[in-house]
Amino acid sequence: MSDRKKKNGNDSSSDRKYWLAGIIGAVCFGIGDWLLGYVDPRPVNAAFTVIKAGHGISYALWKIRAALVTGAIGIPFLMAGCVRMKELLKEETGKKWFGFWMSLLPAGWMIIHFTVSVSIAGYSWMMKNADAAQAERLAMDLLWIMRPSQVISWLLAGIPLVILSAYVLRNKTVLSKKAMLYSPVLWMAIFTIVKFFVPASPFTNGIDTFCMNAGMIIWFAYLLAVANSIPSI
């Protein structure tokens, strides 16, 4: 390990607390997404990707509150882990730029989390207090209102992950290319694909909504596991 790294306090073993924070943040978001997704997965409208039959009359609205609270708690933890990833870069030039992009990921994460929660809350409340037709109409209107912000939030969350993968593949980080086996993008895709090969159930629907967080948990767990051996892994 170089004297420069020691002087700046950037030795890799000291990053463990940041990777642990990242895990905590992703778990917090994951708890909320599981509460939102562990429902009867039967479709109610072809236009809905997240809203399912299980979000109807029997869905407990306290789950929406819990999902938003755990997401809010998770933001600072996820932010700490994401921004610290800039220290994985070999060269000082680019660290500030990479840190900026990684700081946008938790923002995009929370916007997605919030808009999904609001649409489910609106649908479920109307199913309890009105009827199915009005519930679907409200959900459609809410989704239309929030669609632009959702598109932006997907970019805020997705671009940093693409940049991270590109840096690893181009040997711009202290990680070896085998780190891609633990890439958030890879595991998000794997968990998303699972639903196409197993019977639909509340569990598989929960896995589908949990997949983004699962990818981040696996990535931070990998960084935590190899922290003491970076950069010589």
XYZ file of C-alpha atoms in Angstrom:
233
model
C 0.000 0.000 0.000
C 1.339 3.375 -0.964
C 2.401 6.088 1.459
C -0.025 8.426 -0.322
C -2.949 6.220 0.591
C -1.852 5.960 4.198
C -1.374 9.702 4.425
C -4.846 10.397 3.038
C -6.434 7.812 5.290
C -7.660 5.827 2.305
C -6.251 2.402 3.103
C -8.775 -0.148 1.911
C -9.335 -1.894 5.234
C -10.655 1.366 6.718
C -13.386 1.385 4.076
C -15.145 -1.533 5.763
C -17.449 0.799 7.692
C -18.576 2.388 4.433
C -19.328 -0.969 2.806
C -21.227 -1.988 5.943
C -23.188 1.268 5.755
C -24.028 0.477 2.131
C -25.369 -2.932 3.162
C -27.500 -1.353 5.896
C -28.891 1.187 3.437
C -29.762 -1.442 0.832
C -31.354 -3.666 3.494
C -33.499 -0.739 4.687
C -34.745 -0.129 1.154
C -35.133 -3.877 0.673
C -37.408 -4.205 3.695
C -39.703 -1.591 2.203
C -39.644 -3.154 -1.254
C -40.450 -6.556 0.217
C -43.448 -5.095 2.063
C -44.591 -3.579 -1.230
C -43.952 -6.678 -3.328
C -44.898 -9.698 -1.207
C -48.486 -9.854 -2.474
C -50.737 -11.877 -4.765
C -49.026 -11.244 -8.147
C -52.097 -11.601 -10.377
C -52.325 -8.604 -12.752
C -55.195 -6.134 -12.472
C -54.428 -3.920 -15.466
C -52.019 -4.377 -18.362
C -50.725 -0.846 -17.788
C -49.543 -1.662 -14.258
C -46.141 -3.227 -13.703
C -45.978 -3.010 -9.912
C -49.614 -2.823 -8.796
C -51.036 -6.328 -8.388
C -54.235 -7.976 -7.174
C -52.656 -8.288 -3.726
C -52.651 -4.507 -3.358
C -56.418 -4.463 -3.150
C -58.811 -4.406 -0.199
C -56.771 -6.763 1.971
C -53.473 -4.878 1.608
C -52.501 -3.175 4.888
C -51.679 0.495 4.395
C -49.244 0.457 7.330
C -46.876 -1.339 4.955
C -46.712 1.797 2.794
C -45.762 3.886 5.823
C -43.139 1.341 6.859
C -41.716 1.192 3.326
C -41.301 4.968 3.172
C -39.799 5.172 6.673
C -37.246 2.407 6.060
C -36.351 4.011 2.728
C -35.791 7.383 4.375
C -33.615 5.746 7.035
C -31.633 3.927 4.373
C -30.687 7.006 2.315
C -27.730 8.266 4.430
C -26.321 4.755 4.804
C -26.590 3.994 1.095
C -25.165 7.422 0.300
C -22.101 6.789 2.482
C -21.355 3.497 0.750
C -22.006 4.767 -2.764
C -19.891 7.928 -2.513
C -17.010 6.010 -0.913
C -16.765 3.861 -4.024
C -14.840 6.681 -5.666
C -11.849 5.512 -3.602
C -11.823 2.305 -5.618
C -10.456 4.215 -8.606
C -6.728 3.871 -9.219
C -6.215 7.447 -10.394
C -7.077 10.576 -8.444
C -8.374 12.242 -11.577
C -11.951 11.168 -12.029
C -12.650 10.409 -8.378
C -14.625 13.611 -7.839
C -16.641 13.016 -10.996
C -17.340 9.385 -10.084
C -18.279 10.359 -6.525
C -20.782 12.851 -7.922
C -22.478 10.216 -10.056
C -22.575 7.701 -7.228
C -24.190 10.305 -4.964
C -27.087 10.483 -7.421
C -27.873 6.785 -7.056
C -29.549 7.022 -3.594
C -31.567 10.025 -4.824
C -32.881 8.055 -7.784
C -33.466 5.052 -5.526
C -35.687 7.057 -3.175
C -37.689 8.705 -5.961
C -38.454 5.273 -7.432
C -39.314 3.988 -3.956
C -41.591 6.950 -3.255
C -43.473 6.966 -6.554
C -44.131 3.226 -6.419
C -45.338 3.525 -2.820
C -47.683 6.399 -3.669
C -49.246 4.584 -6.629
C -49.825 1.450 -4.538
C -51.219 3.524 -1.660
C -53.665 5.309 -3.971
C -54.863 2.077 -5.556
C -55.234 0.245 -2.254
C -57.044 3.134 -0.530
C -59.549 3.421 -3.363
C -60.153 -0.327 -3.369
C -61.015 -0.062 0.335
C -63.116 3.086 0.115
C -64.572 3.121 -3.411
C -64.472 0.444 -6.129
C -62.096 -1.251 -8.547
C -62.840 1.061 -11.466
C -62.054 4.193 -9.459
C -59.002 2.528 -7.941
C -57.578 1.771 -11.368
C -58.395 5.248 -12.635
C -56.637 6.918 -9.710
C -53.614 4.624 -10.079
C -53.423 5.396 -13.801
C -53.596 9.140 -13.128
C -50.936 8.923 -10.415
C -48.630 6.948 -12.667
C -49.133 9.466 -15.482
C -48.319 12.352 -13.142
C -45.197 10.667 -11.793
C -43.912 9.107 -15.011
C -41.452 11.923 -15.897
C -39.896 11.848 -12.433
C -39.686 8.060 -12.603
C -37.802 8.203 -15.902
C -35.349 10.714 -14.431
C -34.940 8.621 -11.289
C -34.157 5.481 -13.307
C -31.412 7.423 -15.070
C -30.068 8.731 -11.745
C -29.900 5.188 -10.382
C -28.860 3.414 -13.564
C -26.097 5.592 -15.002
C -23.834 5.299 -11.916
C -24.141 1.505 -12.005
C -23.214 1.417 -15.691
C -20.229 3.682 -15.022
C -19.143 1.439 -12.134
C -19.291 -1.650 -14.358
C -17.344 0.122 -17.119
C -14.612 1.156 -14.685
C -14.214 -2.389 -13.375
C -14.090 -3.889 -16.883
C -11.540 -1.300 -18.029
C -9.271 -1.942 -15.013
C -9.777 1.603 -13.771
C -10.365 0.357 -10.215
C -8.240 -1.516 -7.690
C -10.583 -4.466 -8.178
C -9.926 -7.301 -10.589
C -12.317 -8.048 -13.420
C -13.719 -10.977 -11.438
C -15.469 -8.352 -9.329
C -18.039 -8.236 -12.144
C -19.336 -11.552 -10.816
C -20.707 -9.507 -7.917
C -21.793 -6.517 -9.987
C -25.090 -4.927 -8.874
C -26.284 -4.863 -12.488
C -25.607 -8.583 -12.950
C -27.480 -9.647 -9.820
C -30.361 -7.265 -10.456
C -30.775 -8.954 -13.823
C -30.514 -12.450 -12.328
C -33.169 -11.791 -9.681
C -35.419 -10.152 -12.273
C -35.139 -13.121 -14.639
C -36.022 -15.623 -11.884
C -39.714 -14.715 -12.107
C -39.854 -16.009 -15.698
C -38.725 -19.517 -14.706
C -40.684 -20.191 -11.514
C -44.438 -20.189 -10.808
C -45.847 -16.787 -9.888
C -46.337 -16.351 -6.151
C -46.098 -13.614 -3.506
C -42.519 -14.775 -2.892
C -41.406 -14.450 -6.526
C -43.145 -11.072 -6.786
C -41.319 -9.983 -3.630
C -38.007 -11.112 -5.124
C -38.781 -9.057 -8.228
C -39.339 -5.851 -6.237
C -36.364 -6.656 -3.994
C -33.938 -7.309 -6.880
C -32.359 -3.826 -7.022
C -31.517 -3.949 -3.340
C -30.304 -7.534 -3.587
C -27.788 -6.462 -6.229
C -26.455 -3.679 -4.017
C -26.284 -5.925 -0.936
C -24.239 -8.534 -2.832
C -21.893 -5.841 -4.187
C -21.258 -4.210 -0.825
C -20.885 -7.626 0.826
C -18.209 -8.454 -1.762
C -16.365 -5.194 -1.060
C -16.593 -5.891 2.666
C -15.236 -9.416 2.203
C -12.206 -8.299 0.172
C -11.569 -5.009 1.996
C -8.440 -6.239 3.767
C -6.864 -7.519 0.548
C -7.543 -4.511 -1.690
C -5.665 -3.560 -3.859
C -3.897 -6.908 -4.144
C -6.913 -9.116 -4.826
